[in-house]
Coordinates of C-alpha atoms and ligand atoms in Angstrom, one line a residue:
X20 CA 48.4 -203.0 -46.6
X21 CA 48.4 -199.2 -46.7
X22 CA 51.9 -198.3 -48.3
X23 CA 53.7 -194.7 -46.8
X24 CA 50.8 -193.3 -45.0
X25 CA 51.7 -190.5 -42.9
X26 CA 49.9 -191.2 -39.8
X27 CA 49.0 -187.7 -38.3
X28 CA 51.3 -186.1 -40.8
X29 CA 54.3 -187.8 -38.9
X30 CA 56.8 -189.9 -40.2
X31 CA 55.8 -192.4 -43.4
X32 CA 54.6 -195.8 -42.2
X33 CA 53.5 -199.3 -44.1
X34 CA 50.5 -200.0 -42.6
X35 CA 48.8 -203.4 -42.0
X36 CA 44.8 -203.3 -41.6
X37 CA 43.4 -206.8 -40.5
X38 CA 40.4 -208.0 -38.5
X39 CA 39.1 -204.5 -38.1
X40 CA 42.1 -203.6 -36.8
X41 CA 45.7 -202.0 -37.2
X42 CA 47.4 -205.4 -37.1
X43 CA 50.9 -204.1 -37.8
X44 CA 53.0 -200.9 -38.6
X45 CA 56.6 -200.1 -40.1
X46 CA 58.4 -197.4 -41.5
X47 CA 59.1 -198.4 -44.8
X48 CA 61.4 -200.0 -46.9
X49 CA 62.8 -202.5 -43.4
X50 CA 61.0 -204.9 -45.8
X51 CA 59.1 -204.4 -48.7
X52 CA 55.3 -204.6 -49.2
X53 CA 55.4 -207.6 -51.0
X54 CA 57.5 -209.4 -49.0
X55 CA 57.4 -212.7 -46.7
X56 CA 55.1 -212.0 -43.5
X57 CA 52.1 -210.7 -44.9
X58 CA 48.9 -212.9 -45.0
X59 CA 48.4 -214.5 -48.2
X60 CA 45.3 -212.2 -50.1
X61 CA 46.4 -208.8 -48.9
X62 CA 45.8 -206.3 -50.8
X63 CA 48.2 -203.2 -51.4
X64 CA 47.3 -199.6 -51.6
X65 CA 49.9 -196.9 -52.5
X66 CA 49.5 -194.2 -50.7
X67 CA 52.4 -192.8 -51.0
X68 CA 51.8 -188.5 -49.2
X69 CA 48.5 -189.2 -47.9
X70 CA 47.4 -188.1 -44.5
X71 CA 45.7 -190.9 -42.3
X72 CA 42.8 -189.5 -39.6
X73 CA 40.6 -191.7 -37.4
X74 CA 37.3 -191.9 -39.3
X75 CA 35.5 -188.6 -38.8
X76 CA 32.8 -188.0 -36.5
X77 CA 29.8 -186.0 -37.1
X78 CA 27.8 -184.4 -34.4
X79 CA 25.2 -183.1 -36.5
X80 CA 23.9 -184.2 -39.7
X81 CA 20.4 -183.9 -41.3
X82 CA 19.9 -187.1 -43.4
X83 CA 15.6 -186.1 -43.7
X84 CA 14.6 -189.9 -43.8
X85 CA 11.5 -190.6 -43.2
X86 CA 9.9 -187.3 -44.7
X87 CA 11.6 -185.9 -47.2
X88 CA 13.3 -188.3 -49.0
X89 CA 13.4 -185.7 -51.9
X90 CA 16.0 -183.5 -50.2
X91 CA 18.5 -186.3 -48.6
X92 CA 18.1 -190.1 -47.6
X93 CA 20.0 -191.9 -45.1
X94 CA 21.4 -194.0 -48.3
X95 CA 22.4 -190.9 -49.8
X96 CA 23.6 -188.3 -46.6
X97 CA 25.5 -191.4 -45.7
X98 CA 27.3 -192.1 -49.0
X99 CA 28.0 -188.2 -48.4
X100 CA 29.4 -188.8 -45.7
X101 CA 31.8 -191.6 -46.5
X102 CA 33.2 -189.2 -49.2
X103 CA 33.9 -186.7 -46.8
X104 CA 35.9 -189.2 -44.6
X105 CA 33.3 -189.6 -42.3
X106 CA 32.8 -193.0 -40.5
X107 CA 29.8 -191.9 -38.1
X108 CA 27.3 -189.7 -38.4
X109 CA 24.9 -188.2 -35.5
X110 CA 21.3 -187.8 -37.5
X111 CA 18.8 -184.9 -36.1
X112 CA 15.5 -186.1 -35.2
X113 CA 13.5 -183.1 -37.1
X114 CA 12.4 -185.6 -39.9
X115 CA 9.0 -186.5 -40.6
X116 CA 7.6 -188.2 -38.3
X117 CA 10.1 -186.3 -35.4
X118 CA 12.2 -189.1 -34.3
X119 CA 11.0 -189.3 -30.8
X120 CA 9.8 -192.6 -30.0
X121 CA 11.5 -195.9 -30.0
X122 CA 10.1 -196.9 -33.3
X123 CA 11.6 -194.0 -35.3
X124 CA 15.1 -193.9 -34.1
X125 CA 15.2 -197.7 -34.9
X126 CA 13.6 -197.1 -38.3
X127 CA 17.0 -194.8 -39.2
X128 CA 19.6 -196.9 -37.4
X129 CA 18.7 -199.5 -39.6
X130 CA 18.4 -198.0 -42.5
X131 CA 21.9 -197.0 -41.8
X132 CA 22.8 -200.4 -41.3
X133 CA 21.2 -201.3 -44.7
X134 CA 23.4 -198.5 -46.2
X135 CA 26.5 -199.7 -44.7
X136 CA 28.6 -196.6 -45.8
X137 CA 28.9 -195.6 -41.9
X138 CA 27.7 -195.7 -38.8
X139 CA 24.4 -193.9 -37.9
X140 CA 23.6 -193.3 -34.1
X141 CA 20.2 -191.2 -34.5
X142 CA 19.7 -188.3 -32.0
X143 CA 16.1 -188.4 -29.9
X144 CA 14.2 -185.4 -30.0
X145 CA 14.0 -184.1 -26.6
X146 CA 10.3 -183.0 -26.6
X147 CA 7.3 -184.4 -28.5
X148 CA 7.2 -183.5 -32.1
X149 CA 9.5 -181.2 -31.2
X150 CA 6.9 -179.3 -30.0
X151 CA 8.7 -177.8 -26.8
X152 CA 6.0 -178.6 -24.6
X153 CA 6.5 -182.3 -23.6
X154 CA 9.3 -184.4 -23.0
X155 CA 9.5 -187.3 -25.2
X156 CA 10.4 -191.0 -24.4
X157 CA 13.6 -190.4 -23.8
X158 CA 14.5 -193.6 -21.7
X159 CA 12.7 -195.9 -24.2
X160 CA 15.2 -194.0 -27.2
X161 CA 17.9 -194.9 -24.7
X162 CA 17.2 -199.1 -24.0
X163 CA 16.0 -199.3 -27.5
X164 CA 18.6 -201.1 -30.3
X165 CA 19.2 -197.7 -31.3
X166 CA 21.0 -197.1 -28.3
X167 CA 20.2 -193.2 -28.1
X168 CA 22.7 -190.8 -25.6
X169 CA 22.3 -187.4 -27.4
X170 CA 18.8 -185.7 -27.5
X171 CA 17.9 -182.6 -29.5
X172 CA 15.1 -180.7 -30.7
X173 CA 18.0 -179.0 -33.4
X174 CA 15.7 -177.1 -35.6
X175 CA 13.9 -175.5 -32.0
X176 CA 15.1 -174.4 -29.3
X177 CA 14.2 -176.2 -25.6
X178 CA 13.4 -172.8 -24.6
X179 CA 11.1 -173.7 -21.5
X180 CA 13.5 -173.3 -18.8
X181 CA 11.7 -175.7 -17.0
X182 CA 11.5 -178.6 -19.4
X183 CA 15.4 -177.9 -20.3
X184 CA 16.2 -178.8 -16.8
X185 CA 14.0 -181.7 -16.5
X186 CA 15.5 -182.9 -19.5
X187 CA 19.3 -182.5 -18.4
X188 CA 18.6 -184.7 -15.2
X189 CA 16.5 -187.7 -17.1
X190 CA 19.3 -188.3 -19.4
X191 CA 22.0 -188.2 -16.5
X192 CA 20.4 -191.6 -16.2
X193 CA 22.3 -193.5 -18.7
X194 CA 25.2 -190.4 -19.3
X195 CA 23.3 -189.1 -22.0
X196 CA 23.5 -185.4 -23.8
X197 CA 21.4 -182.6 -24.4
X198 CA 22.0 -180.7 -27.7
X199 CA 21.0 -177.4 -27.8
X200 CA 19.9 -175.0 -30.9
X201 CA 20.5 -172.3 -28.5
X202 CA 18.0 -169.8 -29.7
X203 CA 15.7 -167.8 -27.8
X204 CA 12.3 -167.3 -29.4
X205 CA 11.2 -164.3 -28.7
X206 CA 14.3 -162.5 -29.9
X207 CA 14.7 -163.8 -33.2
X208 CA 10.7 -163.7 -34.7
X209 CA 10.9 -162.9 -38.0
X210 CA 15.0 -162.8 -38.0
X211 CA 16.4 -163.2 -41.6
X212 CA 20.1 -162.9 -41.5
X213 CA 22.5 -161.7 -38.6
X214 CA 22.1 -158.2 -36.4
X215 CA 24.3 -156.2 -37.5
X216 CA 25.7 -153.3 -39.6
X217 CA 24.8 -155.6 -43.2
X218 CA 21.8 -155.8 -42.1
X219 CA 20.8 -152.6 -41.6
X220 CA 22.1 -151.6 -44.7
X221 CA 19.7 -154.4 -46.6
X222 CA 17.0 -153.7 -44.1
X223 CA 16.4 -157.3 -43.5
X224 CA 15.4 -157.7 -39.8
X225 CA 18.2 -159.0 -37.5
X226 CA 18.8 -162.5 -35.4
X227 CA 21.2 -161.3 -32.5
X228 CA 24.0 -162.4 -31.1
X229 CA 22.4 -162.4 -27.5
X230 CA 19.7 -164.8 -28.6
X231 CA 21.9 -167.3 -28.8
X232 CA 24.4 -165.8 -25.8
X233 CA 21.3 -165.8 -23.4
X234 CA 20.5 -169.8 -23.8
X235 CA 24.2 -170.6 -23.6
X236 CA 23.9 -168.7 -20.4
X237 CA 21.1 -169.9 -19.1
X238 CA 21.5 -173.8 -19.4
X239 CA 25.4 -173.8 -18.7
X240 CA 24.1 -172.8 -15.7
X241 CA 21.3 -175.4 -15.7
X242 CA 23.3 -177.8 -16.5
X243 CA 25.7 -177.0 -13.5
X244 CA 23.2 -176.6 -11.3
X245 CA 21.9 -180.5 -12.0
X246 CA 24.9 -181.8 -12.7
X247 CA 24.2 -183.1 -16.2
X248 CA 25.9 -182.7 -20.1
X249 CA 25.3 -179.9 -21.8
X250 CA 26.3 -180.1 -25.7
X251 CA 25.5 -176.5 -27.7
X252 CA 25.1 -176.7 -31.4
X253 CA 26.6 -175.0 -33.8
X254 CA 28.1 -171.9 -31.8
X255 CA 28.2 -169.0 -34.1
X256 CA 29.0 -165.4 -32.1
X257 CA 32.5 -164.2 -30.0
X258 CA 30.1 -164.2 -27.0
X259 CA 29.7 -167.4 -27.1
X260 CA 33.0 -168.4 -27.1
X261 CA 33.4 -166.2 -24.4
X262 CA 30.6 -168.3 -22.4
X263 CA 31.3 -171.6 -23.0
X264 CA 35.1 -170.9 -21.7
X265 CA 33.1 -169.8 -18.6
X266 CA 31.1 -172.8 -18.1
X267 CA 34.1 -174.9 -18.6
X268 CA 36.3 -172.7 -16.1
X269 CA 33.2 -173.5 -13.6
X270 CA 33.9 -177.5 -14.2
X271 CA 30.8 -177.6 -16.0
X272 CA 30.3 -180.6 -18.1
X273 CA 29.2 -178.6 -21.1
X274 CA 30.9 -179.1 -24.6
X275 CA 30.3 -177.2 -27.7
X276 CA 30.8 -177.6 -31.7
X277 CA 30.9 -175.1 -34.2
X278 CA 30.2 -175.7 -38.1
X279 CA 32.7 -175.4 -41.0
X280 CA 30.6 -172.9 -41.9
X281 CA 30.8 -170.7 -39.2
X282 CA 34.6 -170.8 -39.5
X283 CA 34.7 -169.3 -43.3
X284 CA 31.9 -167.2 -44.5
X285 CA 30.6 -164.0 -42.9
X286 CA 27.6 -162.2 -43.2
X287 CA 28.3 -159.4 -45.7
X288 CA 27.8 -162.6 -48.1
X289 CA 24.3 -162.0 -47.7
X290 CA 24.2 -159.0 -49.6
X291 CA 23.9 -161.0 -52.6
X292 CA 20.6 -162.5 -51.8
X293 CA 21.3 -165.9 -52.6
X294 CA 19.5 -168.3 -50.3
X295 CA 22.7 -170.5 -50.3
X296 CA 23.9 -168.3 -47.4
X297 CA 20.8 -168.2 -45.4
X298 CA 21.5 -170.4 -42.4
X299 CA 20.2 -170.6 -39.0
X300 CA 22.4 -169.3 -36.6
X301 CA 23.3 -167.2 -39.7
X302 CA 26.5 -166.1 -41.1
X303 CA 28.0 -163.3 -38.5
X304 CA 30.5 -160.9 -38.7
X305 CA 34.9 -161.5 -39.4
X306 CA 35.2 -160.7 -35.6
X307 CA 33.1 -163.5 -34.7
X308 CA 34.9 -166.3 -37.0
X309 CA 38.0 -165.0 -35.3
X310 CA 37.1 -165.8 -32.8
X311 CA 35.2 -169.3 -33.6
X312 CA 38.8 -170.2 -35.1
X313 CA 41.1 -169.3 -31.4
X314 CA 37.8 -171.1 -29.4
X315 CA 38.2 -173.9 -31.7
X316 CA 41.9 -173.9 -31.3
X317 CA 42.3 -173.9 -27.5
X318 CA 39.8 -176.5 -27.2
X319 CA 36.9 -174.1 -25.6
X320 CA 35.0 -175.5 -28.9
X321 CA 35.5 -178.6 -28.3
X322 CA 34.9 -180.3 -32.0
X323 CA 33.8 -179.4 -35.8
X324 CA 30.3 -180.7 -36.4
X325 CA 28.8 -180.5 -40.5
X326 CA 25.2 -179.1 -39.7
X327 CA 24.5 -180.7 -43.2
X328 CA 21.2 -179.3 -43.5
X329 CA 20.1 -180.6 -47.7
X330 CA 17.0 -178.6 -48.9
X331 CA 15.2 -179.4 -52.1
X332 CA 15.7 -177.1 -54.6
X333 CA 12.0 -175.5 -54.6
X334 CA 12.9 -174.7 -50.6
X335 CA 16.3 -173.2 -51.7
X336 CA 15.9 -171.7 -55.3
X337 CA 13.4 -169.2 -54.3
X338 CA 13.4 -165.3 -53.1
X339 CA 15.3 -164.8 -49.3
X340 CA 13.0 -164.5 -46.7
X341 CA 10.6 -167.3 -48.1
X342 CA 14.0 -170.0 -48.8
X343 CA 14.9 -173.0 -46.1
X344 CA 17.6 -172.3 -43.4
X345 CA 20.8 -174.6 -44.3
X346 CA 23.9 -175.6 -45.8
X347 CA 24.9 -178.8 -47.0
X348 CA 28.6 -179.6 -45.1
X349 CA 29.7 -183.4 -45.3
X350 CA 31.7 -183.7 -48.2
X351 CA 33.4 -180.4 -47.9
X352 CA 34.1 -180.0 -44.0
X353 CA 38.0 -181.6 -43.8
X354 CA 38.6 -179.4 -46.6
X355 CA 37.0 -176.0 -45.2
X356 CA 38.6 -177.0 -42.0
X357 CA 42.0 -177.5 -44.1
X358 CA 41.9 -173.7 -45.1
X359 CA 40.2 -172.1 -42.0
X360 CA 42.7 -173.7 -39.2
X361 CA 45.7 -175.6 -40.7
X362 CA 46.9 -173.8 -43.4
X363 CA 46.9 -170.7 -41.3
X364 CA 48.5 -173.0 -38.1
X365 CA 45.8 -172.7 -36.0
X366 CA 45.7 -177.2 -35.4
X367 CA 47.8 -179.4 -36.8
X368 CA 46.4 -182.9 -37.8
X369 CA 46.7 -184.4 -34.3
X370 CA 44.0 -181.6 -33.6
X371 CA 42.1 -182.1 -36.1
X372 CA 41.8 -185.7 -35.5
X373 CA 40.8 -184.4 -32.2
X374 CA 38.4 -181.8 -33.1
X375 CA 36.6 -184.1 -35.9
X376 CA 36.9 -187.6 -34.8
X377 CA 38.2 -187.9 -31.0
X378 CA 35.7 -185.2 -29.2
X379 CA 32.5 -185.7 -30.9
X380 CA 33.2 -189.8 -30.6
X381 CA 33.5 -189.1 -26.6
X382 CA 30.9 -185.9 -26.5
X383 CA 28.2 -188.1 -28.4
X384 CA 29.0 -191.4 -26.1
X385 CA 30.5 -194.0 -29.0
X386 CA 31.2 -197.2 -27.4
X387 CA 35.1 -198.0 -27.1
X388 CA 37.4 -198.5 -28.9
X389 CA 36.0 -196.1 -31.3
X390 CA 36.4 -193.3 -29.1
X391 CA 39.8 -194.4 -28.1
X392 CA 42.9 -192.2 -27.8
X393 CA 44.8 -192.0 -31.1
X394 CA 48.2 -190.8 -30.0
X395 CA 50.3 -191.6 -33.7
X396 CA 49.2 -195.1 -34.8
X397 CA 48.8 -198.0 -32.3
X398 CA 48.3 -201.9 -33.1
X399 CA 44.6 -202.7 -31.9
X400 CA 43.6 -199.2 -33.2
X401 CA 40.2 -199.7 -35.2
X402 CA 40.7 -199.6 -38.4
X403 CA 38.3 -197.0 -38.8
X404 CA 40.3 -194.6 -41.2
X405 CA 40.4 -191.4 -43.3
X406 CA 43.2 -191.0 -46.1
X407 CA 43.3 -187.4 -46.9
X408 CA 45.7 -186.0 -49.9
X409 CA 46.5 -182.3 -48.5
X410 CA 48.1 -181.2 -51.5
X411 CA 44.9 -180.5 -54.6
X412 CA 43.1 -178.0 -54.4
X413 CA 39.9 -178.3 -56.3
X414 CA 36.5 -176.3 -57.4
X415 CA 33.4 -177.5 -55.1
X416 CA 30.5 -178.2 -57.9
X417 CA 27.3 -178.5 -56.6
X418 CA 26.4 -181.1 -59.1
X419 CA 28.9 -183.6 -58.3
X420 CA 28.0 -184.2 -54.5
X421 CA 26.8 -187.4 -53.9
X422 CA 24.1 -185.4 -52.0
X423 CA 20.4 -185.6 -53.2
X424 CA 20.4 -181.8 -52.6
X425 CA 22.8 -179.0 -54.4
X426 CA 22.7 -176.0 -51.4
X427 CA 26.1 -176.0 -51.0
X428 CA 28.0 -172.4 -50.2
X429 CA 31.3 -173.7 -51.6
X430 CA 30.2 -174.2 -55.1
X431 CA 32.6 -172.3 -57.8
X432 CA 34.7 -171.9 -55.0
X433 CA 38.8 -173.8 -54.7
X434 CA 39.1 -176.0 -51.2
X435 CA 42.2 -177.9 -50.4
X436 CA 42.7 -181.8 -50.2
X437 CA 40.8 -184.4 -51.2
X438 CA 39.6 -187.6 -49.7
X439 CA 41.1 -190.6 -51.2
X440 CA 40.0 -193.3 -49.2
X441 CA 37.4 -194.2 -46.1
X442 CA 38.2 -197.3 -44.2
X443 CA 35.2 -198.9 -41.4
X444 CA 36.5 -201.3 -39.2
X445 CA 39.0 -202.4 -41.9
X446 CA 36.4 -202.6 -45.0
X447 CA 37.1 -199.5 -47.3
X448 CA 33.9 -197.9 -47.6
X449 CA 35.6 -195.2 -50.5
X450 CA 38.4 -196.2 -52.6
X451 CA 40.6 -193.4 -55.1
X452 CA 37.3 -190.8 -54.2
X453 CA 35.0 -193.3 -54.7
X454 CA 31.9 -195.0 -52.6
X455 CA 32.6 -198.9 -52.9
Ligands
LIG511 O1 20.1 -173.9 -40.9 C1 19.6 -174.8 -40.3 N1 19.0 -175.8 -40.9 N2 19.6 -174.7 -38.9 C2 18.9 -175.6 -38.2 O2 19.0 -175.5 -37.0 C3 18.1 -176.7 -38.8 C4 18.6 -177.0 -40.1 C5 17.6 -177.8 -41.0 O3 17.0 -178.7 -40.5 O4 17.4 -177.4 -42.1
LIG512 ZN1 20.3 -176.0 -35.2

C-alpha cells in the first residue's frame, strides 16, 4: 500500500499494488491504511507529496556488455537505471561483438533478466558489424527470445540510401523500427564540436546542422515512400524540429526523441575544453534547445530518450579531439527534464509520463499492457511505477552514480527531485533511493 501518492500530480490517493497490478485506489482518510480490507502481509509505504509516473522508458541506452565491461555492464547501466525511475531500457547494439545476430541480442536480454533491476529489450544492429555495408539478420533478432522490433546502427549512420530503404521494408514484416543516428558522413569528417560561431572562435572544425537535417530529410521521405517506421535519434538542431513536423503533417509514420541533454546545455560549454561536453550530435546553440523544448512540447518530438553513452575514464579524461563522444543520462534525465520543461510549464506530469514512459513504450513496440494508456490511475494498471519527490534539489556528484563510468555533464551542478522509489510489476526494484 502506497499512502497519499499523487498520481500525475492530481489529487492524493492510497494506493493498493497487488499481483503486479493496481489492485485498488482511494483518496485518503475514507479508511485508514491499516484498516480492515487489506490483505493480511501488506506492506505500507508513506509517501505522503510524492509524484507517481508509469515506469520510465528508455529509447536509448548504452549498457557496453559484452566488450567493455570496464565502462558500464548491463548489471550496472541497469541498476542506473532503476535509480533514475526507469523500468525499461532499449540497449544499442554497438558493443563488442555488434549485437547483430541472434546469439548476441539473447546474450544481453538475459543478462538483463539475471540483473532483474528492469526490463532490457536489446536493439539489433541494422547492418553487419555495423559496418554499413550489409544488412544483418534482422528477422532471426526478430523470432529470436529476444524478441527484437527496433534496429540501429546508433554510433553510424545507415547512410547508404539504398540499404536504409531495404532496411525500412524488412522490418515492416513484424512492425518493427528503424533508429536512425542521422548523420551524414561526408559532412561531419573530422567534426569536433557544433558549426557555429563558438566554433570558429576555438577553431575546432564544425559538425553542421544540415548533416543531420539532410538524413532526416532523406529517410522521412524513405520511409514514406515504403511505408515503414522511421524512429530518429537524438534530434539535436531547430531544423530538425522543423522536419520531423513535416514528415508527420505528410502522415508519415516517423517518430523522434531528443536527449536530456540536448534540452539544457549549449555549445558555448565547449569553450572550456572539457571532454564531458563532447557529444555526438554535439551541444548546439540556445536557439536550437528552444526549439527542442516547443518540439518536445507539442508532441513533434515525440519522447525523451537518455543516450547514456558511459566511457572509461582513459577515453574521457584526456585532451578534446582524442576523448570518446558521450554523456552518461539515466539517473539524471527526470530531473533535467524537471528543470528544462516543467518548472518553466512547458509539460505537466501527464506529459511527461507521455514523453518518458507512454511514447517510447508504443514507438519501441512493448507488449501490452505496458504500453497502455495511463489516463490518472486505473485498477489493472501494471504496477510498473516511478515515485518522484519534486521538491529537493540536489548537487549531481559524479562519484555517487551507480554507473561504472563518471562522464556525467551535471556534476557540481543542482537538479530538482529525486527518485524515491521504482516499482516492476509490483516488486520495488528501489526503495527510499536505494536499488533493492
Ligand atoms: O555521443 C555519442 N556516444 N553518440 C553516439 O551516437 C554514440 C555514443 C556512444 O556509443 O558512446
Ligand atoms: Zn547516436
Amino acid at each position: 500500500m502506497l499512502r497519499r501518492v499523487r498520481p500525475l500530480g492530481g489529487d492524493p490517493v492510497d494506493v493498493l499494488l497487488a499481483d503486479g497490478v493496481v489492485a485498488a485506489w482511494r483518496p485518503p482518510g475514507s479508511t485508514g491504511p491499516d484498516s480492515e480490507g487489506l490483505p493480511a502481509g501488506t506492506a505500507i509505504l508513506d509517501t505522503d507529496g510524492l509524484i507517481m509516473l508509469p515506469g520510465l522508458v528508455d529509447l536509448h541506452t548504452h549498457l557496453r556488455e559484452p566488450g567493455r565491461e570496464d565502462a558500464e555492464t548491463v548489471e550496472s547501466g541497469t541498476r542506473a537505471a532503476a535509480l533514475g525511475g526507469y523500468t525499461t531500457v532499449f540497449a544499442m547494439a554497438n558493443t563488442n561483438p555488434v549485437a547483430d545476430t541472434a546469439g548476441v541480442v539473447e546474450q544481453v536480454w538475459r543478462l538483463g533478466l539475471d540483473a532483474g533491476h528492469c526490463d532490457v529489450r536489446p536493439v539489433g544492429a541494422v547492418t553487419v558489424g555495423l559496418a554499413g555495408e550489409r544488412l544483418a539478420e534482422l528477422g532471426a533478432m526478430a523470432t529470436s527470445a529476444a524478441e527484437v522490433r527496433v534496429f540501429s546502427d546508433d554510433g553510424h549512420c545507415v547512410s547508404d540510401a539504398l540499404l536504409m530503404r531495404r532496411a525500412l521494408e524488412y522490418v515492416r514484416a513484424f512492425d518493427g523500427v528503424i533508429a536512425q543516428h542521422a548523420e551524414e558522413p561526408r559532412l561531419t569528417a573530422g567534426a569536433q564540436m557544433n558549426e557555429g560561431v563558438v566554433a570558429a572562435r576555438l577553431g575546432l572544425p564544425g559538425w553542421p546542422a544540415v548533416a543531420e537535417e539532410a538524413i532526416i530529410a532523406r529517410d522521412a521521405l524513405l520511409a514514406g515512400h515504403v511505408g515503414s517506421r522511421l524512429h530518429v535519434c537524438h534530434v539535436s538542431t531547430a531544423g530538425s524540429v522543423e522536419l520531423i513536423r513535416w514528415a508527420k503533417a505528410k502522415g508519415w509514420q516517423v517518430t523522434a526523441e531528443v536527449t536530456p541533454h540536448h534540452l539544457l546545455l549549449t555549445d558555448d560549454l565547449v569553450s572550456s575544453y572539457d571532454p564531458v561536453f563532447k557529444v555526438n550530435p554535439p551541444l548546439r546553440t540556445a536557439e536550437d534547445v528552444a526549439a527542442l523544448r516547443a518540439g518536445l512540447a507539442d508532441g513533434t518530438i515525440d519522447c525523451v530518450a537518455t543516450d547514456h553513452a558511459p566511457h572509461a575514464l582513459e577515453d574521457k579524461e584526456t585532451e578534446w579531439a582524442a576523448a570518446r563522444p558521450g554523456m552518461l543520462g539515466l539517473e539524471t534525465a527526470l530531473s533535467v527534464v524537471m528543470e528544462t520543461m516543467v518548472i518553466p510549464g512547458h509539460l505537466d506530469w501527464a506529459g511527461v509520463a507521455d514523453r518518458m514512459a507512454l511514447a517510447p513504450a508504443r514507438i519501441g513496440g512493448l507488449p501490452q499492457p505496458a504500453a497502455q494508456r495511463w489516463s490518472s490511475i486505473a485498477v489493472g494498471a501494471p504496477a510498473t511505477v516511478t515515485l518522484l519527490d519534486p521538491s529537493p534539489w540536489r548537487v549531481v556528484e559524479a562519484d555517487t552514480l551507480a554507473s561504472r563510468s563518471r562522464n556525467t555533464p551535471y556534476a557540481g551542478r543542482s537538479l530538482p527531485g529525486a527518485i524515491r522509489a521504482t516499482f516492476l510489476r509490483g516488486r520495488p526494484t528501489v526503495l527510499d533511493g536505494k536499488v533493492v
